[in-house]
Coordinates of C-alpha atoms and ligand atoms in Angstrom, one line a residue:
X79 CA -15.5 -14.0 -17.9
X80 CA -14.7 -11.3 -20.1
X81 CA -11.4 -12.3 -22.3
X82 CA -8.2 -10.8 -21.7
X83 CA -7.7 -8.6 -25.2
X84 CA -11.3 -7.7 -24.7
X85 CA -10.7 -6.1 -20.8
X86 CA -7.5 -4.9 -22.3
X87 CA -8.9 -2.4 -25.1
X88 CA -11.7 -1.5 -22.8
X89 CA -8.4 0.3 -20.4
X90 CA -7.8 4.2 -21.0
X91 CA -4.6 4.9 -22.7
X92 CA -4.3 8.1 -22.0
X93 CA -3.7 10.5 -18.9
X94 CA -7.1 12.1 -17.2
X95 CA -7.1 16.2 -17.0
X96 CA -10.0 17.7 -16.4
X97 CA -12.6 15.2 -17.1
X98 CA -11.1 14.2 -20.7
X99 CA -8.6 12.1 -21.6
X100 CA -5.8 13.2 -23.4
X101 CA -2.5 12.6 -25.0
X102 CA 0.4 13.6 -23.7
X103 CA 2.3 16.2 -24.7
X104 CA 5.9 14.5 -24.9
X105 CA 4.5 12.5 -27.4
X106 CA 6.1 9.3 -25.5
X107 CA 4.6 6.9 -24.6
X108 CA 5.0 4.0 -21.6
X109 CA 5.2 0.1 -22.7
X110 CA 3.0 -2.3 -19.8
X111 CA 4.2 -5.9 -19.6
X112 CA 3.0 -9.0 -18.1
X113 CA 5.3 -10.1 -16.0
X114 CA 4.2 -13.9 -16.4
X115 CA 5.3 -13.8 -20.0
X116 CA 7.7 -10.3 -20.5
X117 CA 5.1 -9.4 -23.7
X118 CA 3.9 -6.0 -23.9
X119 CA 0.0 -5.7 -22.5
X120 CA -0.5 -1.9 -23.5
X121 CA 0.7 0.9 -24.8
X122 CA 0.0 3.9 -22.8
X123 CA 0.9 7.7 -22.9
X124 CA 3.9 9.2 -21.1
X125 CA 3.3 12.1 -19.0
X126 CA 5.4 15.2 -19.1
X127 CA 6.0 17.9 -16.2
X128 CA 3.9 20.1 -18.5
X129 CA 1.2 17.5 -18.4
X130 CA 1.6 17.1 -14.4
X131 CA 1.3 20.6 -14.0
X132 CA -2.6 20.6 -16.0
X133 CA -3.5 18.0 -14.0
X134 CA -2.2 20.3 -10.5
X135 CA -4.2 23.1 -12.4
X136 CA -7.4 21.0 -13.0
X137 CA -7.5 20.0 -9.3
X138 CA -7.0 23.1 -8.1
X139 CA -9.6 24.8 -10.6
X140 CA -11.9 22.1 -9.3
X141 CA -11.3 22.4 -5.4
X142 CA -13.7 25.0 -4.1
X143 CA -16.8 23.4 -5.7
X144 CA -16.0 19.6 -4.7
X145 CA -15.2 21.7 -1.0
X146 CA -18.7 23.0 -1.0
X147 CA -20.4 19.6 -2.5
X148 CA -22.5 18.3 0.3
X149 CA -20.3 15.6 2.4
X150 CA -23.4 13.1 1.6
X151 CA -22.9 13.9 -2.4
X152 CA -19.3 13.3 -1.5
X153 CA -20.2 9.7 0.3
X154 CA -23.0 9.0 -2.3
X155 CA -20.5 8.9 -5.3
X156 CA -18.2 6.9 -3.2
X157 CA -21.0 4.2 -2.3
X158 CA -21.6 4.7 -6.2
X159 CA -18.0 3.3 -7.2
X160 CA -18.0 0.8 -4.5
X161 CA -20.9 -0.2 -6.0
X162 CA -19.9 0.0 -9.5
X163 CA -16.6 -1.9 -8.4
X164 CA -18.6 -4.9 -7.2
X165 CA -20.0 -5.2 -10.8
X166 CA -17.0 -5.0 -12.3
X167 CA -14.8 -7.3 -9.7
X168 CA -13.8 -9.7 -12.3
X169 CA -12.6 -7.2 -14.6
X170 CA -10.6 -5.4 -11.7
X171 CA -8.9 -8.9 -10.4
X172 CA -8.0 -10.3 -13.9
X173 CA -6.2 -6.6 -15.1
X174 CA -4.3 -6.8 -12.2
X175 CA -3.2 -10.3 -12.4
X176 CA -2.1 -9.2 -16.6
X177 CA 0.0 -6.2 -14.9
X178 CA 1.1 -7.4 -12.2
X179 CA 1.3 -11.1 -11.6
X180 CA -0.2 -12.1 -8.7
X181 CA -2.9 -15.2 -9.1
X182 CA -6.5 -14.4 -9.9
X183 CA -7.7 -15.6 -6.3
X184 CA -5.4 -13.2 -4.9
X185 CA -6.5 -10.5 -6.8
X186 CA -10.1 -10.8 -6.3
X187 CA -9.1 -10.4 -2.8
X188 CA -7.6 -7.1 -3.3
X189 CA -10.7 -6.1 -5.1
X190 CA -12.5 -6.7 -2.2
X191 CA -10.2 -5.2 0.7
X192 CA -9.5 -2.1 -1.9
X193 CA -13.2 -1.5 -2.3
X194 CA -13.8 -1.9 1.3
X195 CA -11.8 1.8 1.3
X196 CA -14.6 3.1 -1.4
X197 CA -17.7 2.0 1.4
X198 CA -15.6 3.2 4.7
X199 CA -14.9 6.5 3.7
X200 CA -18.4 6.8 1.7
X201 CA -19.8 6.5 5.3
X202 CA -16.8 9.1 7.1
X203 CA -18.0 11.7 4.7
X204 CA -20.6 12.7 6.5
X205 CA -19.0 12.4 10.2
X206 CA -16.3 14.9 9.6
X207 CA -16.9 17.0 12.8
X208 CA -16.1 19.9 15.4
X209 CA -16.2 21.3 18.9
X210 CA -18.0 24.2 20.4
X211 CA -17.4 25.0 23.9
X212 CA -16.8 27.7 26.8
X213 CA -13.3 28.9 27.1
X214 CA -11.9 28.0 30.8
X215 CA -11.5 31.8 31.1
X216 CA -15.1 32.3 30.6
X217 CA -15.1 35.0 28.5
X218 CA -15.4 33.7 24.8
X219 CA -16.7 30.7 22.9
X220 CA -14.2 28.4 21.5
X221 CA -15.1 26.4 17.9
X222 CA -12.8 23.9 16.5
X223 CA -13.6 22.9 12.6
X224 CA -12.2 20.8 10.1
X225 CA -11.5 21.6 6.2
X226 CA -10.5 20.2 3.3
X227 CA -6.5 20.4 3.0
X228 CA -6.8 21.3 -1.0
X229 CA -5.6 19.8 -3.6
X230 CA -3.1 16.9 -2.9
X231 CA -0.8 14.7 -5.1
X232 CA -1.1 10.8 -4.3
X233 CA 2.1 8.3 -5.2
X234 CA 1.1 4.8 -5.4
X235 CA 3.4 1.5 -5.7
X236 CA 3.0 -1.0 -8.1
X237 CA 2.3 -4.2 -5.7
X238 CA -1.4 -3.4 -4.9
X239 CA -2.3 -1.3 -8.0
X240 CA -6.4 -1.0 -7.0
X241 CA -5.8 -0.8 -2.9
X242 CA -2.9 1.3 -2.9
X243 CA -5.1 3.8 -5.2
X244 CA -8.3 3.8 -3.4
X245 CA -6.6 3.6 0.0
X246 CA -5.7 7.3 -1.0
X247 CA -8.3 8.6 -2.9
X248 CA -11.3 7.6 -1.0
X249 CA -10.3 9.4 1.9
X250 CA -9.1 12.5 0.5
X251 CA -12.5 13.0 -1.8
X252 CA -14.5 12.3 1.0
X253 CA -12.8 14.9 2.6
X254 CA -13.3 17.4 0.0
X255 CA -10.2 17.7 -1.3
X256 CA -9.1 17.3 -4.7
X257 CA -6.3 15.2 -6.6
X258 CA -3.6 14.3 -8.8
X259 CA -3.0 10.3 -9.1
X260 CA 0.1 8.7 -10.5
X261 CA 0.5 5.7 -10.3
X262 CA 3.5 3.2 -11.0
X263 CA 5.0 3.3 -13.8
X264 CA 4.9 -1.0 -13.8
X265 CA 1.1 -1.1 -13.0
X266 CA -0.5 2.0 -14.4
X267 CA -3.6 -0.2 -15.8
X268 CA -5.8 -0.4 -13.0
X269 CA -5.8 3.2 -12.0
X270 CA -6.9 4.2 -15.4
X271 CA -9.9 1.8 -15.1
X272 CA -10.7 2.7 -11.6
X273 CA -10.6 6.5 -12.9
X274 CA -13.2 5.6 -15.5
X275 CA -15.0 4.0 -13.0
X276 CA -15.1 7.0 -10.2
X277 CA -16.5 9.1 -13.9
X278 CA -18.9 6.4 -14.7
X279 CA -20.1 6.9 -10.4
X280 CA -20.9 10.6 -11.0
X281 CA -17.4 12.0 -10.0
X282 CA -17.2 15.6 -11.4
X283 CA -14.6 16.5 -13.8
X284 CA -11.5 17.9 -12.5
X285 CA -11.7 16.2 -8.6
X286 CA -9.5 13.4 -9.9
X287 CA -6.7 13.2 -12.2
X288 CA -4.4 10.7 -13.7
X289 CA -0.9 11.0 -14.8
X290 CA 1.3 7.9 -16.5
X291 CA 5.1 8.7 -16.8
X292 CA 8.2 7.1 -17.3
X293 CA 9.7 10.1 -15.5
X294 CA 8.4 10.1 -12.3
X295 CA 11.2 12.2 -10.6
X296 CA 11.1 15.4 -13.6
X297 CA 7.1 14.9 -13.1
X298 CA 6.4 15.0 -9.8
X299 CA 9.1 17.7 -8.6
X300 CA 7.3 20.8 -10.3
X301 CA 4.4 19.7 -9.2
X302 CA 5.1 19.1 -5.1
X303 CA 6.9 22.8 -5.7
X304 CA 3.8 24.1 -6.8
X305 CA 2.3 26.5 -4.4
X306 CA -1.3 25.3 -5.7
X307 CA -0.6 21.6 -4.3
X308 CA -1.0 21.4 -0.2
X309 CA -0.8 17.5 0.4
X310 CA 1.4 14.8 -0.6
X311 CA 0.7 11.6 -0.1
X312 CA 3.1 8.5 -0.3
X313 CA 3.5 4.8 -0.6
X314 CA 6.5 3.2 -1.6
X315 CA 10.1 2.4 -0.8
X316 CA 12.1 4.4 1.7
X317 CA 14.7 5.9 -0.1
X318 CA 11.9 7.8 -2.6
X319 CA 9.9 8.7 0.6
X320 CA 13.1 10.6 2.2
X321 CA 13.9 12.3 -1.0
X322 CA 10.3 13.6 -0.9
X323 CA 9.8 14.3 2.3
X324 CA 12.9 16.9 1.5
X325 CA 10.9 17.9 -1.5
X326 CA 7.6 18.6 0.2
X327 CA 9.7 20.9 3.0
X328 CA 10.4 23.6 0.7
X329 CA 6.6 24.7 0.9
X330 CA 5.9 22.9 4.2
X331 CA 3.4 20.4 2.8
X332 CA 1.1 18.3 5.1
X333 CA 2.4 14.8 4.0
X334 CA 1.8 10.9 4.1
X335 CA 4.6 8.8 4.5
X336 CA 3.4 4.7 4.0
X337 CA 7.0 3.2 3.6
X338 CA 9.3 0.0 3.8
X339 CA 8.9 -2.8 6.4
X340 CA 11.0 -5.3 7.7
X341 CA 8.4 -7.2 9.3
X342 CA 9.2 -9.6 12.3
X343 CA 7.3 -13.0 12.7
X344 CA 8.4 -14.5 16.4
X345 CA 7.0 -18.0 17.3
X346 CA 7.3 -18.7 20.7
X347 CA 7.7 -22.5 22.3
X348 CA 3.7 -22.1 23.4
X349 CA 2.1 -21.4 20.2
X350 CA 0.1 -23.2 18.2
X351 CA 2.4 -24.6 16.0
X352 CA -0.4 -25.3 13.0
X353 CA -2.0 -21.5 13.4
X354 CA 1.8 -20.6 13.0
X355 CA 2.4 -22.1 10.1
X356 CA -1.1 -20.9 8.8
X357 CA 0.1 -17.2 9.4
X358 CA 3.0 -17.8 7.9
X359 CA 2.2 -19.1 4.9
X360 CA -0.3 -15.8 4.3
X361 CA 2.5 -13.4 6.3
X362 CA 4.9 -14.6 3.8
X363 CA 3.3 -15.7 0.2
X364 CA 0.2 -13.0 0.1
X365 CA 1.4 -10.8 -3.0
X366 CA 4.2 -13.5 -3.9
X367 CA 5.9 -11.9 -0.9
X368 CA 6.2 -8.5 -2.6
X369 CA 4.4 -6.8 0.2
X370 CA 5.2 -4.3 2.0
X371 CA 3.4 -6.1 5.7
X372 CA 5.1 -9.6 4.4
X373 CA 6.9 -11.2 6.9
X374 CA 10.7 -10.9 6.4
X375 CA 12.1 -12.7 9.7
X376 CA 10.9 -15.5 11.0
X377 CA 12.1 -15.3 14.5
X378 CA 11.2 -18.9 16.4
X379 CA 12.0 -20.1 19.8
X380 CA 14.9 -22.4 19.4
X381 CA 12.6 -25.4 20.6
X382 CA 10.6 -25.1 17.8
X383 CA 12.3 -23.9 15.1
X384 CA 13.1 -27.3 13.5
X385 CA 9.7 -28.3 13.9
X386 CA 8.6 -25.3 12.5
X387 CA 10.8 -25.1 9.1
X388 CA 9.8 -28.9 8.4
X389 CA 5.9 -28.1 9.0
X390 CA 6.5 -25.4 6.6
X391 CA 9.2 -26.2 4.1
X392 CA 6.0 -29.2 3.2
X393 CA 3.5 -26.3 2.7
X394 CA 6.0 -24.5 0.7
X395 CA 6.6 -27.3 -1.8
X396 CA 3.3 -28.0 -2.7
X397 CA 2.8 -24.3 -4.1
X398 CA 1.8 -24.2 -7.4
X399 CA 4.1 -21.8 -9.7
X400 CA 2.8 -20.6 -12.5
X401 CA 0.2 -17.5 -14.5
X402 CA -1.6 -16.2 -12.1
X403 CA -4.4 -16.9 -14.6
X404 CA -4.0 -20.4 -14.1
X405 CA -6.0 -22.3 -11.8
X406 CA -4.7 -23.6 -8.5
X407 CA -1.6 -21.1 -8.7
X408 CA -0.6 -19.9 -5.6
X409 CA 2.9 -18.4 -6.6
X410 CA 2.7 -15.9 -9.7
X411 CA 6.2 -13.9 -11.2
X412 CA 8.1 -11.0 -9.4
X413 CA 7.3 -7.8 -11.3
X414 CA 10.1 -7.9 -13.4
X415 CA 13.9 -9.9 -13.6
X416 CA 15.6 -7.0 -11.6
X417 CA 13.4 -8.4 -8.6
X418 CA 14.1 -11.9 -9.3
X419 CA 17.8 -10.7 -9.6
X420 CA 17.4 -8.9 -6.0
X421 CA 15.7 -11.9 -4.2
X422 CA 18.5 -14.1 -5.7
X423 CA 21.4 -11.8 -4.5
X424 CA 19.7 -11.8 -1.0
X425 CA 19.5 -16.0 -0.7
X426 CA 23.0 -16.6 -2.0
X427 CA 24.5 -13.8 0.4
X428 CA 22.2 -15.4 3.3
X429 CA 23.7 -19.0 2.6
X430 CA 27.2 -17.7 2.1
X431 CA 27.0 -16.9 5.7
X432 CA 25.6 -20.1 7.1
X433 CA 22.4 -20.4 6.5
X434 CA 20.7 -23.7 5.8
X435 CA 18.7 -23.6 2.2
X436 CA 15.7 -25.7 2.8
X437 CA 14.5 -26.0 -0.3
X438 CA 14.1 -23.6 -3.3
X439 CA 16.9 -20.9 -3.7
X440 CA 16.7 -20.4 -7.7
X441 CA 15.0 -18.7 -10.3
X442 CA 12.8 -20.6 -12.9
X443 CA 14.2 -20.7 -16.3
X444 CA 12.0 -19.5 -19.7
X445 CA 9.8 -16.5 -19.8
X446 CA 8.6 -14.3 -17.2
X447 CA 10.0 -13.5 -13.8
X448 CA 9.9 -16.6 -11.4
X449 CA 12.0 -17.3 -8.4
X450 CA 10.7 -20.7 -6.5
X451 CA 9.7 -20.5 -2.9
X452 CA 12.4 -20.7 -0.7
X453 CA 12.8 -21.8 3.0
X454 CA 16.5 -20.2 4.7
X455 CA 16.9 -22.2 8.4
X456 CA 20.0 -20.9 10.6
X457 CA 20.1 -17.0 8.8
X458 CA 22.9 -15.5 10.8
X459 CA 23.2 -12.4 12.0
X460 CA 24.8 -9.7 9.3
X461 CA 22.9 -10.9 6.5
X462 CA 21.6 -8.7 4.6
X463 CA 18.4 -10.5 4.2
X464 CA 17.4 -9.6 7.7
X465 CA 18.2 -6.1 6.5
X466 CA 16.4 -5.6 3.5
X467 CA 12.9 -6.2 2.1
X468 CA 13.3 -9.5 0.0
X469 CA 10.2 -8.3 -1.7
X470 CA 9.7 -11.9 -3.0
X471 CA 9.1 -15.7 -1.7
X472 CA 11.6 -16.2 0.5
X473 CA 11.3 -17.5 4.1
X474 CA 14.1 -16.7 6.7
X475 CA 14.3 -18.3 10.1
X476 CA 16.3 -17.3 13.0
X477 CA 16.1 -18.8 16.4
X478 CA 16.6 -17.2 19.5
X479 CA 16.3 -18.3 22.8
X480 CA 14.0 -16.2 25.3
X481 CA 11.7 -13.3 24.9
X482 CA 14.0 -10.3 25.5
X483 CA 16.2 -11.5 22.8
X484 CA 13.2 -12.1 20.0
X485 CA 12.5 -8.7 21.2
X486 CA 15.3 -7.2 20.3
X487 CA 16.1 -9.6 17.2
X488 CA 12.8 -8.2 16.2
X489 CA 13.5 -4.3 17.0
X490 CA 16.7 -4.7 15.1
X491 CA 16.2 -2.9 11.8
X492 CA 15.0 1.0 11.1
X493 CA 11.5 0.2 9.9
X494 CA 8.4 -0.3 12.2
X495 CA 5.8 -1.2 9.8
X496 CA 4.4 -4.5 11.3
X497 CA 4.8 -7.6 13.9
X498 CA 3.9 -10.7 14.2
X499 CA 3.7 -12.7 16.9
X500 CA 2.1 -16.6 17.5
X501 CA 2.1 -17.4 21.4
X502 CA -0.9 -18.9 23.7
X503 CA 0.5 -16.7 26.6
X504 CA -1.8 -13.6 27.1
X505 CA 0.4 -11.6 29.1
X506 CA 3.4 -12.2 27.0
X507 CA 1.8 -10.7 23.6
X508 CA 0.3 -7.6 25.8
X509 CA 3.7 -7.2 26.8
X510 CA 5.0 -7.4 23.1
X511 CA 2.3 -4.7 22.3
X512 CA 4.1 -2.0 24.0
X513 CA 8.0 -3.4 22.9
X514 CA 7.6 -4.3 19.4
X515 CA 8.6 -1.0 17.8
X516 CA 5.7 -1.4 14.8
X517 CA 2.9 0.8 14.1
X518 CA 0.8 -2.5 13.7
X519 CA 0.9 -5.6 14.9
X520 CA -1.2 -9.5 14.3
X521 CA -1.1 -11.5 17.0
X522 CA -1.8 -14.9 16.1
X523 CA -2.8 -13.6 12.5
X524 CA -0.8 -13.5 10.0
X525 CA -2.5 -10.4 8.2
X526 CA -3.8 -7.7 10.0
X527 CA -4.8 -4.9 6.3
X528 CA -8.9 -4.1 6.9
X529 CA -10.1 -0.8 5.5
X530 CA -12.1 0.4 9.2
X531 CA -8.0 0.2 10.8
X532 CA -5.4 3.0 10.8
X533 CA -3.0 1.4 8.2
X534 CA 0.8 2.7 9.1
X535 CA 4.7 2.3 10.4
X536 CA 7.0 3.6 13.2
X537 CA 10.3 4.7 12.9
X538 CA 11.4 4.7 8.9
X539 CA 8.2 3.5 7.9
X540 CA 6.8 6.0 7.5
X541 CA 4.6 9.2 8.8
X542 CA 0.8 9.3 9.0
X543 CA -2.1 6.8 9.0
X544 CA -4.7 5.5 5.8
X545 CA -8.1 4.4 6.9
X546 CA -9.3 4.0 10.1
X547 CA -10.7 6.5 11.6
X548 CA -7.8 8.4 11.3
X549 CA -7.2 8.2 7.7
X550 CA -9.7 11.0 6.6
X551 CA -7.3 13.3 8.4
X552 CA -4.7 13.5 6.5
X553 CA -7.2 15.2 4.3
X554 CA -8.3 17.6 7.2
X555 CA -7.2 20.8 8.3
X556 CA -8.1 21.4 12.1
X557 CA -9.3 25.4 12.1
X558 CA -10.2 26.7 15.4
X559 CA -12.1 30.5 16.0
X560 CA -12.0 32.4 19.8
X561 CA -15.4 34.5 19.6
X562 CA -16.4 36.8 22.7
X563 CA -18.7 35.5 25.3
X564 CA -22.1 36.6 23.3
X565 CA -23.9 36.6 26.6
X566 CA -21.2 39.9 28.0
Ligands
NAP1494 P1 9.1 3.0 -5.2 O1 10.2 2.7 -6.2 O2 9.5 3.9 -4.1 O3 8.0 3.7 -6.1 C1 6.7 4.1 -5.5 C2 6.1 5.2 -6.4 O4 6.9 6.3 -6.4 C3 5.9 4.8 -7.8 O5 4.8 5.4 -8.3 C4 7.2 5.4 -8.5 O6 6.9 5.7 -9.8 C5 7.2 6.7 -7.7 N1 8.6 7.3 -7.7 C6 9.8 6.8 -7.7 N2 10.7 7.7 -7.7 C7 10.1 8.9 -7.6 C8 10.5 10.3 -7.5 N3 11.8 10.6 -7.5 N4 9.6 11.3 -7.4 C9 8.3 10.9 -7.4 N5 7.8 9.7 -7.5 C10 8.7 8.7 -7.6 O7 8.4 1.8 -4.6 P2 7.8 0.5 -5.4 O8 9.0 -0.3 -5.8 O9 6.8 1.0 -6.4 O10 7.0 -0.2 -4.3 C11 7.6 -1.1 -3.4 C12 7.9 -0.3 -2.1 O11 6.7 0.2 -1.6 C13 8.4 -1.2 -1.0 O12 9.4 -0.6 -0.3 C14 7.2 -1.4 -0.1 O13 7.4 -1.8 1.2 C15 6.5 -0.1 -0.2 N6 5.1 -0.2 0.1 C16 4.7 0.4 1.3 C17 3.3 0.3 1.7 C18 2.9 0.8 3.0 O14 1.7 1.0 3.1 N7 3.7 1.2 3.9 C19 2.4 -0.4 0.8 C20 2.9 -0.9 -0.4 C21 4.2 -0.8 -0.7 P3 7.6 4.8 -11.0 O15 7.6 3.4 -10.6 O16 6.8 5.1 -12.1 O17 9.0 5.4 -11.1

């Protein structure tokens, strides 16, 4: 295993234009910390709108010939970096876990579910298709065709800094489109390294491009006003998404919208109590709970709920805390203390309204960001925990008492990310199918993320799908020609 100053000075530094590296023109630059410990990982340069709007010009100077590249180029260079990502795995899970704190195990998972987005999309390259048919008048041929949107911007989040990334790009080269990249300014590590890693699989200059800034706001908005740019694509919080959603109108982008959640986990009396517990502990810890599919209300039949928080409040307490470096740790540090902060504001409001604290409810004391695992029983109703995201490792149950009131317990709240739901009766979770108000939903699994599904949220979650079949168009343009009938 390659040591961690070693991976560290291997990283860019620097933002990707055109195929070279280069410093920024602010002269700034952007300090990366490890949240485990608060010390400064990297030093890295600080974008400027200037150096936004190169990187919109080198995308755009580079989008007719990746366009015209064959779609099985396109998929071969993807297969490439899948490939090149398998080598490097290691590498890829420990910078993430130095960035962002989640354990080691965890992040060799998201190597694994972010590269699957590499290999899916290699293999949609090549079935971007069309129609040709009769028009029902009879008198002309009708042909439907899809093209490459153009050059598009792509906002990632800082809580999966390698799937969030290749989520959106795989899709959108495969397509034929080109890109700008920036990525958070918490995480920015791992999408320099992945961007050296598409170069190193063949990528031409100018297809992809990397901005770092401390500005994200001055940065982005010349670029989404830039005529040149004809795609924006989004993941984060819901309050940026709205502000640039009313950006992107001004030129009547084509957008992507992957937003908040609020996700609801319902028990019912009939489930299996064990495989409930199971889902919950992955629904809830995955990502230290800073997720945006993590469960955020546990909704459980009154008849079980006791049973329920014991069975878990057990698993909770034998979580290991700690560097996600370090073996056996299960429960890394929030990204920074303003999360800690926020996931402390949340428990104290939830338990000055009633609710039961289990166990946990503080932060950890010393260096880095910890908060322990937490387990709320009883949260009533106004809390804002069952409001917010908690975006940490906090547990919140809520009884109820027969399906049409978990149902509305659980359609209670603006987003429509994701469900859960644990119950042995068939016709009870088809039912929930069509009345949960989520664009996705696990029933009796507590994660439901896989590269081959279209990835995406209802009502203020957001707008648009990633992966799937779906996800390569938001990268298409649907054309469609009326010829005469050649035969008249
Ligand atoms: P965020 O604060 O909304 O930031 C997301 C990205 O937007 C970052 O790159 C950020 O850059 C950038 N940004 C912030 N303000 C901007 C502006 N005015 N103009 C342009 N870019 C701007 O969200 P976050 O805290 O990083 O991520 C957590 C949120 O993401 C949660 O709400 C979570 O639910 C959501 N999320 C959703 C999904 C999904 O698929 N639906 C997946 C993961 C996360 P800087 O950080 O550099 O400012």
């Amino acid at each position: 295993m390659i040591s961690e100053t070693d991976l560290l000075a291997k990283v860019p530094t620097k933002l990707l234009i055109g195929g070279e590296w280069v410093p920024s023109t602010s002269g700034r630059a952007i300090e990366v910390h490890d949240p485990s410990t608060g010390l400064v990982i990297a030093t890295i340069a600080d974008a400027s709108p200037e150096d936004g709007l190169e990187a919109l010009a080198a995308a755009s100077d580079a989008q007719k010939s990746w366009a015209s590249t064959a779609p099985r180029k396109r998929g071969e260079i993807l297969r490439g970096a899948f490939d090149l990502l398998q080598e490097r795995a290691d590498e890829f899970a420990l910078l993430m876990t130095l960035e962002m704190g989640k354990p080691l195990a965890e992040a060799r998972g998201e190597v694994t579910y972010g590269g699957e987005f590499l290999r899916w999309f290699s293999e949609e390259a090549v079935r971007i298709s069309g129609r040709y048919g009769v028009n029902p008048e009879g008198t002309g041929r009708m042909i439907v065709t899809q093209l490459p949107v153009g050059p598009s911007y792509l906002i990632t989040p800082w809580n999966f800094p390698l799937a969030m990334a290749t989520r959106k790009i795989s899709p959108a080269l495969a397509a034929g489109c080109t890109a700008v990249v920036k990525p958070a300014e918490l995480t920015p590590l791992t999408t320099l390294y992945f961007a050296q890693l598409l170069m190193d699989a063949g990528l031409p200059a100018g297809v992809l491009n990397v901005i770092t800034t401390s500005t994200s706001g001055e940065v982005s908005e010349p670029i989404i006003a830039d005529p040149r740019l004809r795609k924006l694509s989004f993941t984060g919080s819901t309050p940026v998404g709205r502000t640039l959603l009313k950006q992107a109108s001004e030129n009547v982008l084509r957008t992507s919208m992957e937003l908040g959640g609020n996700a609801p986990f319902i028990v019912f009396e009939d489930a299996d109590l064990d495989a409930a517990v199971d889902g919950a502990m992955l629904a809830k810890f995955r990502n230290i709970g800073q997720a945006c599919t993590a469960a955020n209300r546990f909704i459980v039949h009154e008849s079980v709920a006791d049973a329920f928080a014991a069975r878990l409040v057990a698993r909770v307490e034998s979580l290991k805390v700690g560097r996600g470096t370090e073996d056996g740790v299960a429960i890394g540090p929030l990204i920074n203390d303003k999360a800690v902060d926020k996931a402390a504001a949340l428990v104290d409001d939830a338990v000055a309204r009633g609710a039961v604290l289990e166990t946990g409810g503080s932060r950890i004391e010393g260096s880095g960001s910890f908060y322990r695992p937490t387990v709320l029983s009883g949260v009533t109703a106004g809390s804002d925990i069952l409001r917010e995201e908690i975006f940490g490792p906090v547990v919140t149950i809520v009884p109820f008492t027969d399906e049409a009131d978990a149902v509305a317990k659980a359609n209670d709240t603006e987003y429509g990310l994701v469900s859960y739901v644990f119950t042995r009766d068939l016709a009870r979770g088809q039912r929930l199918i069509e009345t949960l108000e989520t664009g996705m939903m696990g029933l009796n699994v507590g994660v439901v993320s896989n590269a081959a599904a279209p990835f995406g949220g209802m009502k203020q979650s957001g707008v648009g799908r990633e992966g799937g079949l779906e996800g390569i168009h938001e990268y298409l343009e649907t054309k469609y020609v009326l010829t005469p009938d050649p035969f008249a």
